[in-house]
CSV table of C-alpha atoms and ligand atoms in Angstrom, one decimal:
chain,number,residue,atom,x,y,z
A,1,UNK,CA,-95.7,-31.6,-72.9
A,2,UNK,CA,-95.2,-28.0,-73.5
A,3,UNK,CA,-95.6,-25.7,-70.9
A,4,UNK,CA,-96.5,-22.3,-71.8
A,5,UNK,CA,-93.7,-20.4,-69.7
A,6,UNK,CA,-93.0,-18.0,-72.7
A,7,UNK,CA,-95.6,-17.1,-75.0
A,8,UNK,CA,-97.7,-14.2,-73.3
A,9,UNK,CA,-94.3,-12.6,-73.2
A,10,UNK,CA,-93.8,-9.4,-75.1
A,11,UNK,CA,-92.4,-10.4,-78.4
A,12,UNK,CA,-89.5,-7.7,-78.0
A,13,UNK,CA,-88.6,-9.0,-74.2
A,14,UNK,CA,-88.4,-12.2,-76.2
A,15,UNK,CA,-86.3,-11.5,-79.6
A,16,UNK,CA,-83.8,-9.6,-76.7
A,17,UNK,CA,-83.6,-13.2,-74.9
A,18,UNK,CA,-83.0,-15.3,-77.4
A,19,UNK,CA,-81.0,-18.5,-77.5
A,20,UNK,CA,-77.6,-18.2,-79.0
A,21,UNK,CA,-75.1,-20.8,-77.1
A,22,UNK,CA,-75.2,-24.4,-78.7
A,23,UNK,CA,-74.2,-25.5,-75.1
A,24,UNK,CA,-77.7,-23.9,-72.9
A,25,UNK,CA,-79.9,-25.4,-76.1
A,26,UNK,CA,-78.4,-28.5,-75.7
A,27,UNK,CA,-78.6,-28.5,-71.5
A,28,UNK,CA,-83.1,-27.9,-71.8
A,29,UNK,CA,-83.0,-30.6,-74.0
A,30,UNK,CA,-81.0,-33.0,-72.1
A,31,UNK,CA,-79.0,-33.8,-75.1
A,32,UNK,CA,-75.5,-35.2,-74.5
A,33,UNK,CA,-73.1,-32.2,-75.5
A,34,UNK,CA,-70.2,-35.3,-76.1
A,35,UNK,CA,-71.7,-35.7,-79.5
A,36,UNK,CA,-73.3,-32.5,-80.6
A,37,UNK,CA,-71.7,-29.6,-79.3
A,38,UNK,CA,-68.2,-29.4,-81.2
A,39,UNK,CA,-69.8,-29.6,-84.7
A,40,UNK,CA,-72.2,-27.0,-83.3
A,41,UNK,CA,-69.8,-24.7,-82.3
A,42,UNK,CA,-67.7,-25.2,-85.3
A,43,UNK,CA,-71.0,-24.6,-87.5
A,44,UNK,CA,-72.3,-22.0,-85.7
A,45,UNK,CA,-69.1,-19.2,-86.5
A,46,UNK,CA,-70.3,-19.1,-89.6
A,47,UNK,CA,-73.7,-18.9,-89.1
A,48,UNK,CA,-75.1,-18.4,-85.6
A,49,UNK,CA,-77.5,-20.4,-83.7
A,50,UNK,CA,-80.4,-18.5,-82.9
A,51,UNK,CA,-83.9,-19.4,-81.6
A,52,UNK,CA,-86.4,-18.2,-79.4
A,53,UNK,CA,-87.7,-20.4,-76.1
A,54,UNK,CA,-90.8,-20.6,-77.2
A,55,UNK,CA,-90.2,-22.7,-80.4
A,56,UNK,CA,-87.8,-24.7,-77.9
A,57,UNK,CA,-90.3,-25.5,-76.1
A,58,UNK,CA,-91.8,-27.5,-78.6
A,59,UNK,CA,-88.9,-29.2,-79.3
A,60,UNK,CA,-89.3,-33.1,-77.8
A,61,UNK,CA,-86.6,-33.7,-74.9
A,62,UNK,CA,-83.8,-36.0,-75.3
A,63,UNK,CA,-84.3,-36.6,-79.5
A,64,UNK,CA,-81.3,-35.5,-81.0
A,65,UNK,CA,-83.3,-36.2,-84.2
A,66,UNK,CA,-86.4,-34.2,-83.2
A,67,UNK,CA,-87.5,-32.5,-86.8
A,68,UNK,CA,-87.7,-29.1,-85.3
A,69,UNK,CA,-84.4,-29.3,-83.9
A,70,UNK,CA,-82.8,-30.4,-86.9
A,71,UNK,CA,-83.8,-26.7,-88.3
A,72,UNK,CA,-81.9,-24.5,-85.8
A,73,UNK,CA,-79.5,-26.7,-84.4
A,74,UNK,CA,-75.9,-25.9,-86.4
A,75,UNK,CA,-74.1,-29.4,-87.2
A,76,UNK,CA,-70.8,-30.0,-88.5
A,77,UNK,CA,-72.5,-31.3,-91.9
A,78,UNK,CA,-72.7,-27.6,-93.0
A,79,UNK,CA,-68.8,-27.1,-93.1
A,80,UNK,CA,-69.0,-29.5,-95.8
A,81,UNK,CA,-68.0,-28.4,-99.3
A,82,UNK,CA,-70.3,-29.9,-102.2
A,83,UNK,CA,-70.1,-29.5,-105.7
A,84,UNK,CA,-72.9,-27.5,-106.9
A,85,UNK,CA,-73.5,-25.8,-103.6
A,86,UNK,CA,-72.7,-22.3,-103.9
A,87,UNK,CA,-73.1,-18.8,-101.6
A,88,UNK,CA,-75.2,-17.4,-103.9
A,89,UNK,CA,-77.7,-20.2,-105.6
A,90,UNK,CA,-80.3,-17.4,-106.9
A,91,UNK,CA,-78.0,-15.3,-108.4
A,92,UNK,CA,-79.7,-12.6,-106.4
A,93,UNK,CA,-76.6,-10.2,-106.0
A,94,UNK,CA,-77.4,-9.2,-109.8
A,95,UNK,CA,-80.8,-9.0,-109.5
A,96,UNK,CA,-80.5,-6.1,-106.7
A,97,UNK,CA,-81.4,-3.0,-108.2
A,98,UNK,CA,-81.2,-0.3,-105.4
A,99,UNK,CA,-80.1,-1.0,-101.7
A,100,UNK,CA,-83.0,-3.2,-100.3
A,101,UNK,CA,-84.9,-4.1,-103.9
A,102,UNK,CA,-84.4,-7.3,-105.3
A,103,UNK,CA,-86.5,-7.2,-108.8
A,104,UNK,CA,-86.5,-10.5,-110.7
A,105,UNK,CA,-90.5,-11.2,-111.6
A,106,UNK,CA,-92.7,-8.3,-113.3
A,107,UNK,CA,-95.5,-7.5,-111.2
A,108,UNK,CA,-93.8,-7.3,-107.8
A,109,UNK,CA,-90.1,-7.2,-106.0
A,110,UNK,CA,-88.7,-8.2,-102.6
A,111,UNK,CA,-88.0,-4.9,-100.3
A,112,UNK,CA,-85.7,-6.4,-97.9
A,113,UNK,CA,-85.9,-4.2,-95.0
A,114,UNK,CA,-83.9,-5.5,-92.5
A,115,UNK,CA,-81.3,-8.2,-92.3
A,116,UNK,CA,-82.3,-10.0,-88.7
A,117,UNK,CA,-84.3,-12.9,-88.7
A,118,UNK,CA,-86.4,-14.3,-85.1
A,119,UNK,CA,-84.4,-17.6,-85.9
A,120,UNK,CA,-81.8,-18.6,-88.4
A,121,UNK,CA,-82.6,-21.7,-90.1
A,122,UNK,CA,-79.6,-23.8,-90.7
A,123,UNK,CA,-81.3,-24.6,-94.4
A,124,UNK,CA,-81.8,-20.9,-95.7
A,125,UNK,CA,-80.3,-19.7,-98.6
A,126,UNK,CA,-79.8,-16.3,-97.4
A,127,UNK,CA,-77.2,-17.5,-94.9
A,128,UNK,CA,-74.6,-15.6,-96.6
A,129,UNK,CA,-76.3,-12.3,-97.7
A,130,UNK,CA,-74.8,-9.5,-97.2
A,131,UNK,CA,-77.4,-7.7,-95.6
A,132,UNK,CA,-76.3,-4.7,-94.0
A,133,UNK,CA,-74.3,-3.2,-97.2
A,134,UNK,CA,-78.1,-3.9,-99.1
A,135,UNK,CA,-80.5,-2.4,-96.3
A,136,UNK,CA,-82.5,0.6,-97.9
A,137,UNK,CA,-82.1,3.7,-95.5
A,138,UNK,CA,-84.5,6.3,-94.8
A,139,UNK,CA,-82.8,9.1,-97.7
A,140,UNK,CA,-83.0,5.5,-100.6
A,141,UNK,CA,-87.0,5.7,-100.4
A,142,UNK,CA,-87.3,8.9,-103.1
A,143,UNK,CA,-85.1,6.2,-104.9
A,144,UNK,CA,-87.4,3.5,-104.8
A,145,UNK,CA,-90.5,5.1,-105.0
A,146,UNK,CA,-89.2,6.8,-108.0
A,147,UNK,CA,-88.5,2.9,-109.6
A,148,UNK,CA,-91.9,1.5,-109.0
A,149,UNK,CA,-93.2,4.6,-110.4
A,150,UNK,CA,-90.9,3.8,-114.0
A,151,UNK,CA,-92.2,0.7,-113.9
A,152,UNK,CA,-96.1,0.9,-114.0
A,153,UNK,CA,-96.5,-3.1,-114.3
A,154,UNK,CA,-95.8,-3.5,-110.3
A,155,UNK,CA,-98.5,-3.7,-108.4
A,156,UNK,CA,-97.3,-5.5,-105.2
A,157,UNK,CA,-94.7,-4.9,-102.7
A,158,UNK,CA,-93.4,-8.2,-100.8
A,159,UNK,CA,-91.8,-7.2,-97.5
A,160,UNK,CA,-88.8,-9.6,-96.6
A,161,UNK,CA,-85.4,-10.0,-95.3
A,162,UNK,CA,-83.6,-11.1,-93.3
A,163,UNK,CA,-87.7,-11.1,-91.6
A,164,UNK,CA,-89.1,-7.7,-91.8
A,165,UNK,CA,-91.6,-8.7,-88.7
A,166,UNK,CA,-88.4,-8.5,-87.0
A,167,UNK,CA,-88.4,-4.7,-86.7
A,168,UNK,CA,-91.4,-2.7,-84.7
A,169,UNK,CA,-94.3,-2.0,-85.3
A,170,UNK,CA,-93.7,1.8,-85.8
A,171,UNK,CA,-91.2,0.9,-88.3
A,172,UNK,CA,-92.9,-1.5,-90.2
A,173,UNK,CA,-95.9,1.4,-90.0
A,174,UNK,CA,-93.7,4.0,-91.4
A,175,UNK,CA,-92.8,1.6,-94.7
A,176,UNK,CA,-96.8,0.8,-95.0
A,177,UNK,CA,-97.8,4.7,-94.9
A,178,UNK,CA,-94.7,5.4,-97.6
A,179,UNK,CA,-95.9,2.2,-100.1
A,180,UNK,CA,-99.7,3.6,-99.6
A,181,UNK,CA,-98.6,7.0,-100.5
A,182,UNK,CA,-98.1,4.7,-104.4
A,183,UNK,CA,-101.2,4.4,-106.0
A,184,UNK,CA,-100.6,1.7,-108.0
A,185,UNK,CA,-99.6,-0.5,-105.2
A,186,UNK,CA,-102.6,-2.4,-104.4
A,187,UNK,CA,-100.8,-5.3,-102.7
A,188,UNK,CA,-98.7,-5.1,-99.8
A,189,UNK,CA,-96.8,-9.1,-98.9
A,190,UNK,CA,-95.3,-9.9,-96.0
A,191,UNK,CA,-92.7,-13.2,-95.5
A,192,UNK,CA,-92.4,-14.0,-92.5
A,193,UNK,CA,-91.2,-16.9,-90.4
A,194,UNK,CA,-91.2,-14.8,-87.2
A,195,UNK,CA,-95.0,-15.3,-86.4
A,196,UNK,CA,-94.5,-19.5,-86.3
A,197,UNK,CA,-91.6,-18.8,-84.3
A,198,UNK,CA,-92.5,-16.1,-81.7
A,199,UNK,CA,-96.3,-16.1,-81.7
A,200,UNK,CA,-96.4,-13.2,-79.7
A,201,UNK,CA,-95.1,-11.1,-82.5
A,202,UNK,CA,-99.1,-10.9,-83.7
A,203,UNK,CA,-100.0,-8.2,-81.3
A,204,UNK,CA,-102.7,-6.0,-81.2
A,205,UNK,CA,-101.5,-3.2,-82.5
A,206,UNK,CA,-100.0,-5.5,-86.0
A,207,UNK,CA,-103.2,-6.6,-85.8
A,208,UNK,CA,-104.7,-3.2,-86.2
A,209,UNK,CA,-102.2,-1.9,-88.6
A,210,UNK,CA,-102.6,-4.5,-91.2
A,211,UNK,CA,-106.4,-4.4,-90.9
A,212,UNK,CA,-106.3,-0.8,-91.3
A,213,UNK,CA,-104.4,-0.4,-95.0
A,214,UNK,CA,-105.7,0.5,-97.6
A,215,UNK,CA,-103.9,-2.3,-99.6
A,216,UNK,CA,-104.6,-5.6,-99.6
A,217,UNK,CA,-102.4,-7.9,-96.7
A,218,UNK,CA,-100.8,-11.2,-97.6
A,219,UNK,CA,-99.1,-12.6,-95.3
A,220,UNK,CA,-96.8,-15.8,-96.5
A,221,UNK,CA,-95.6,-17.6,-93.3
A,222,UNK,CA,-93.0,-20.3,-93.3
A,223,UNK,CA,-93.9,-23.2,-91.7
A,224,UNK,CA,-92.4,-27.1,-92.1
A,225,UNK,CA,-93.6,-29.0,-89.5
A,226,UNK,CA,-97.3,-29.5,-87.9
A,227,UNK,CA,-95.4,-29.5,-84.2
A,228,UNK,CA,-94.3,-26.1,-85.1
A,229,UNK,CA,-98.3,-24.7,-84.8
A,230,UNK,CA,-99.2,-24.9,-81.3
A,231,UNK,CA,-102.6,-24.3,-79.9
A,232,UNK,CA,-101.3,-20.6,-79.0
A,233,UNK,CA,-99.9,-20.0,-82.5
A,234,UNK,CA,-102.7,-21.0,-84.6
A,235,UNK,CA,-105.3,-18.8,-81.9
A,236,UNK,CA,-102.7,-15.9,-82.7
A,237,UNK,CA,-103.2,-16.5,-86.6
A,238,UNK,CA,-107.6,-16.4,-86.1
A,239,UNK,CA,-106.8,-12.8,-84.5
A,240,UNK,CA,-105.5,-12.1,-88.1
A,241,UNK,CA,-108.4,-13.0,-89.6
A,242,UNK,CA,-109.9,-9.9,-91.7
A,243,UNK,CA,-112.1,-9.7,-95.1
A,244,UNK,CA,-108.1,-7.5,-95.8
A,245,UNK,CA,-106.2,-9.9,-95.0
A,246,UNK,CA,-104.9,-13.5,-96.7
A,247,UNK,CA,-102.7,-15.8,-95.0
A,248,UNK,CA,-100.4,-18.6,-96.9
A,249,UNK,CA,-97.6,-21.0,-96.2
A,250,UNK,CA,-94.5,-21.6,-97.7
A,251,UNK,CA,-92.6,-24.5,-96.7
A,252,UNK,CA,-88.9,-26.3,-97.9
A,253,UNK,CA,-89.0,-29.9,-98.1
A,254,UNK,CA,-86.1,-31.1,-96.2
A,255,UNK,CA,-84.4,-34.2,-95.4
A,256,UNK,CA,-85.1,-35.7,-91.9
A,257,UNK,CA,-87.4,-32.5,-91.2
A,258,UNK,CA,-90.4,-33.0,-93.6
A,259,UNK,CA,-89.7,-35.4,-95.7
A,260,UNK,CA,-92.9,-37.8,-95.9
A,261,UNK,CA,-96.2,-37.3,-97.4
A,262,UNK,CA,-97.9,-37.7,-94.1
A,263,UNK,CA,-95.9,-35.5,-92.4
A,264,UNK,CA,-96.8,-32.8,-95.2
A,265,UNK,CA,-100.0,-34.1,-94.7
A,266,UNK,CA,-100.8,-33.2,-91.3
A,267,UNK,CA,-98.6,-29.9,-91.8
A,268,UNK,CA,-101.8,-29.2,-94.7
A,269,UNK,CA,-104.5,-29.7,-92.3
A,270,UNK,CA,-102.5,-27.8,-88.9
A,271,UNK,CA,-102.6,-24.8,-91.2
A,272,UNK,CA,-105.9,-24.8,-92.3
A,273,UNK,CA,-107.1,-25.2,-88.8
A,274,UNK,CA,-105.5,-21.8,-88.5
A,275,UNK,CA,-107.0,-20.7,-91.3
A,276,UNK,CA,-103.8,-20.6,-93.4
A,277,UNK,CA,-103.9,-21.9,-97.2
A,278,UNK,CA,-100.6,-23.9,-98.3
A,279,UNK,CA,-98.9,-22.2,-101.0
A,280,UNK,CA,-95.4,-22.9,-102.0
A,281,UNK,CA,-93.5,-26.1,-101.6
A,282,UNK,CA,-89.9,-25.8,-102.3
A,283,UNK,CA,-87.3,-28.1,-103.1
A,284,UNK,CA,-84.0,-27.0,-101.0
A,285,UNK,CA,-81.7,-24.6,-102.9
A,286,UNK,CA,-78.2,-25.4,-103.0
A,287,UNK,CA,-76.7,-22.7,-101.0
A,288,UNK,CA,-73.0,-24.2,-99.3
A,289,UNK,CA,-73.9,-25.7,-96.1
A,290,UNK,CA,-77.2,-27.1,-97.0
A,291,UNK,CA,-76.5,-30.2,-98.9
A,292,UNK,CA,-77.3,-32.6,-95.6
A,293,UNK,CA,-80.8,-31.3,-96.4
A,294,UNK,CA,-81.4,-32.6,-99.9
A,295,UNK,CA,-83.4,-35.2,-101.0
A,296,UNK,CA,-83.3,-36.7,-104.2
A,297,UNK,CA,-86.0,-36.0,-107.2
A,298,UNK,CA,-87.7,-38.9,-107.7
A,299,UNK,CA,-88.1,-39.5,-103.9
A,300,UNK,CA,-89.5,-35.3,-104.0
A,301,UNK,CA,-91.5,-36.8,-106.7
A,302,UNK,CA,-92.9,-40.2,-104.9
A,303,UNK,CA,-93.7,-37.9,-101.8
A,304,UNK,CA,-95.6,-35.2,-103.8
A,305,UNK,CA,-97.6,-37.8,-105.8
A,306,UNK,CA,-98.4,-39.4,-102.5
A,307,UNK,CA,-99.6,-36.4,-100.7
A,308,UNK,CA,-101.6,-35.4,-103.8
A,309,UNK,CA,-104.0,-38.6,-103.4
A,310,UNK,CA,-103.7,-37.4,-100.0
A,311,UNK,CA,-105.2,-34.2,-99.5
A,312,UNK,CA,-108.3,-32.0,-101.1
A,313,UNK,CA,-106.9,-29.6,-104.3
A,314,UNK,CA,-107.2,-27.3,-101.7
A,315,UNK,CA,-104.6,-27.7,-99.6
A,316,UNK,CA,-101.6,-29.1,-101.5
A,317,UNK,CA,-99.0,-26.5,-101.7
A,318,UNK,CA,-97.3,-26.4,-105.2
A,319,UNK,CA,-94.1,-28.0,-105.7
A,320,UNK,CA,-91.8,-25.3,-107.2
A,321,UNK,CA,-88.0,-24.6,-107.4
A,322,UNK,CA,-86.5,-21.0,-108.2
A,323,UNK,CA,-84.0,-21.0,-110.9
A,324,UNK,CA,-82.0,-18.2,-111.1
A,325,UNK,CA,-82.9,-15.9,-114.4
A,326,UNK,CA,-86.5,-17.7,-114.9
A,327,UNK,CA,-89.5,-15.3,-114.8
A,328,UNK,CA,-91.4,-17.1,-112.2
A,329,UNK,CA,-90.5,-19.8,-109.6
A,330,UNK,CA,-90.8,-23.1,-111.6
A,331,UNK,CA,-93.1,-25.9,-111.0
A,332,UNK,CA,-91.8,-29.3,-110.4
A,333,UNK,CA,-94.3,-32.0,-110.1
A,334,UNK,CA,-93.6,-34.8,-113.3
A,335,UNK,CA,-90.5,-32.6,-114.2
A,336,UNK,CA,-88.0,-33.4,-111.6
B,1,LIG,C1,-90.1,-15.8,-104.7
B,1,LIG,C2,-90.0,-14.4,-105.1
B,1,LIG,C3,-91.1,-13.6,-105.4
B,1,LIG,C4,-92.5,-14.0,-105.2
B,1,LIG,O1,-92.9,-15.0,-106.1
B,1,LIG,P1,-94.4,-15.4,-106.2
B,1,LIG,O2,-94.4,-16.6,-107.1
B,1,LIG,O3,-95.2,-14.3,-106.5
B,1,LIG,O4,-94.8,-15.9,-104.8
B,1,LIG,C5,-90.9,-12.3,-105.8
B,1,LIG,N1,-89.7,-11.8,-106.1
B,1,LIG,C6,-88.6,-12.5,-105.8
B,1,LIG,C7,-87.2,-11.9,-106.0
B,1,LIG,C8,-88.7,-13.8,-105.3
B,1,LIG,O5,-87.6,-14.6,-105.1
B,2,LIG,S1,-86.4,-17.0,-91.0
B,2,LIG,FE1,-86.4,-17.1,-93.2
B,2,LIG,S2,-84.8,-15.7,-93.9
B,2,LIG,FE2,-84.5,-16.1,-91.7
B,2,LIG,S3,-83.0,-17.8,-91.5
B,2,LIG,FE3,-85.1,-18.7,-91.5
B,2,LIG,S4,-85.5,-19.2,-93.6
B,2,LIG,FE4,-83.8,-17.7,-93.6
């Protein structure tokens, strides 16, 4: 049973009270430290564990193997070295133009505006980014307004990070007045994990703001699990709803997380109960650390074919990969 100590927090009281010692996750859990807490704290140097209460608190108790746990909890798996596994999988050093733009498909680019995330997933391939030498300050905005004007074919602007609902509200204002400012952007994105996370992060005023723009609002969250969507998350997502605003679902198909069709299945239908459409289905990139999370292609395949006969057009997120240097992200199904 969860009990709802944390969510009506403020999201900020919560991002400032987040968990970050392997040992004090492990202790709420009643997990036995004997087994999990050295690779944790070897794992978690590199990469820190990091997750707010309230997603703990729908983590199940004593289930070392709990799928949501298996997402933030650092394991000595990720010291591994693999062949194939690399720092920088989608080449997306090179594609950086300016500090904070990261241009690879024609009609829109990632503005990564800060490098924090609510949570670090143990599976992300922006685990070894470096961030803080790419963050776009105030005196780069001339510079990237003056590159979307040079190239008239961009027409949407996808805030990420790191996970831009991360920063305040006044900030993430102050970048929505500056893109409106462009005319030619008609689309303003947002990725964000931080909502599934840290419900509370939809407050009224986000609310407002994104209702209020002039541009259209898409919001792609990143969900992989149906426990991750609590009552209280998916009410938070209806307060979003708004003739402005689209929301959509990006998820990575990972081993011991999400790895079934009916699992997938259920995830499908949790997010259209809060009105969210699946999008993207990802297979895992191989960033170094990662490989414990990677299934194999046929099985990828068997599971998507299974989930297809599974659920209304409508709700099957495509299965895609990103390859580094392709136009688009690539779809998957029959080809893996
Ligand atoms: C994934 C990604 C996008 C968005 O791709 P869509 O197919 O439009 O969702 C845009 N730019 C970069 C660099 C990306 O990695
Ligand atoms: S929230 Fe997104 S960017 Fe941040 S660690 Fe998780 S997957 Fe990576």
């Amino acid at each position: 049973m969860i009990n709802y100590l944390y969510q009506e927090q403020n999201w900020k009281t919560q991002l400032s009270d987040l968990i970050t010692d392997p040992e004090e996750l492990l202790d709420i859990l009643n997990l036995s430290k004997d087994q999990l807490l050295s690779g944790s704290l070897l794992a978690s140097k590199a990469f820190k564990l990091r997750v707010p209460r309230h997603f703990v608190e729908k983590i199940k108790k004593e289930d070392p193997l709990d799928p949501l746990l298996l997402q933030i909890l650092p394991h000595h798996l990720e010291l591994e070295e693999h062949d194939g596994y690399v720092v920088d999988p989608l080449g997306e050093e090179e594609a950086n133009q300016l500090p904070g733009v990261l241009h690879k498909y024609k009609s829109r680019f990632l503005l990564t505006i800060t490098g924090a995330c609510a949570v670090h997933c143990r599976y992300c391939f922006r685990r070894h980014f470096p961030y803080q030498e790419n963050l776009p300050k105030s005196q780069d905005w001339l510079n990237i307004k003056t590159y979307i004007e040079s190239h008239p074919e961009i027409n949407e602007i996808i805030l990420s990070g790191g996970d831009p609902l991360t920063i305040s509200n006044e900030k993430l204002s102050l970048w929505i007045e500056r893109l409106e400012t462009i005319q030619q952007i008609k689309i303003l994105r947002i990725h964000s994990r931080t909502p599934i996370v840290l419900p509370s992060r939809i407050d009224n005023e986000l609310t407002k703001i994104l209702k209020k723009s002039r541009m259209r609002i898409i919001l792609v969250l990143h969900s992989n699990h149906p426990n991750e969507l609590d009552d209280f998350t998916i009410e938070k997502f209806k307060s979003l709803l708004h003739p402005n605003i689209m929301l959509f679902n990006q998820a990575v198909m990972l081993k011991g997380v999400n790895d079934s069709a009916q699992t997938l299945v259920k995830l499908s239908y949790r997010l259209f109960e809060a009105h969210i459409t699946p999008y993207y289905l990802h297979v895992l990139d191989k960033v170094k650390g990662a490989h414990h999370f990677d299934l194999d292609s046929e099985y990828v395949d068997d599971i998507y074919t299974e989930v297809l006969a599974n659920l209304p057009g409508y709700l099957v997120p495509k299965l895609v990969r990103e390859i580094a240097g392709e136009p688009n992200k690539t779809p998957l199904y029959g080809k893996s």
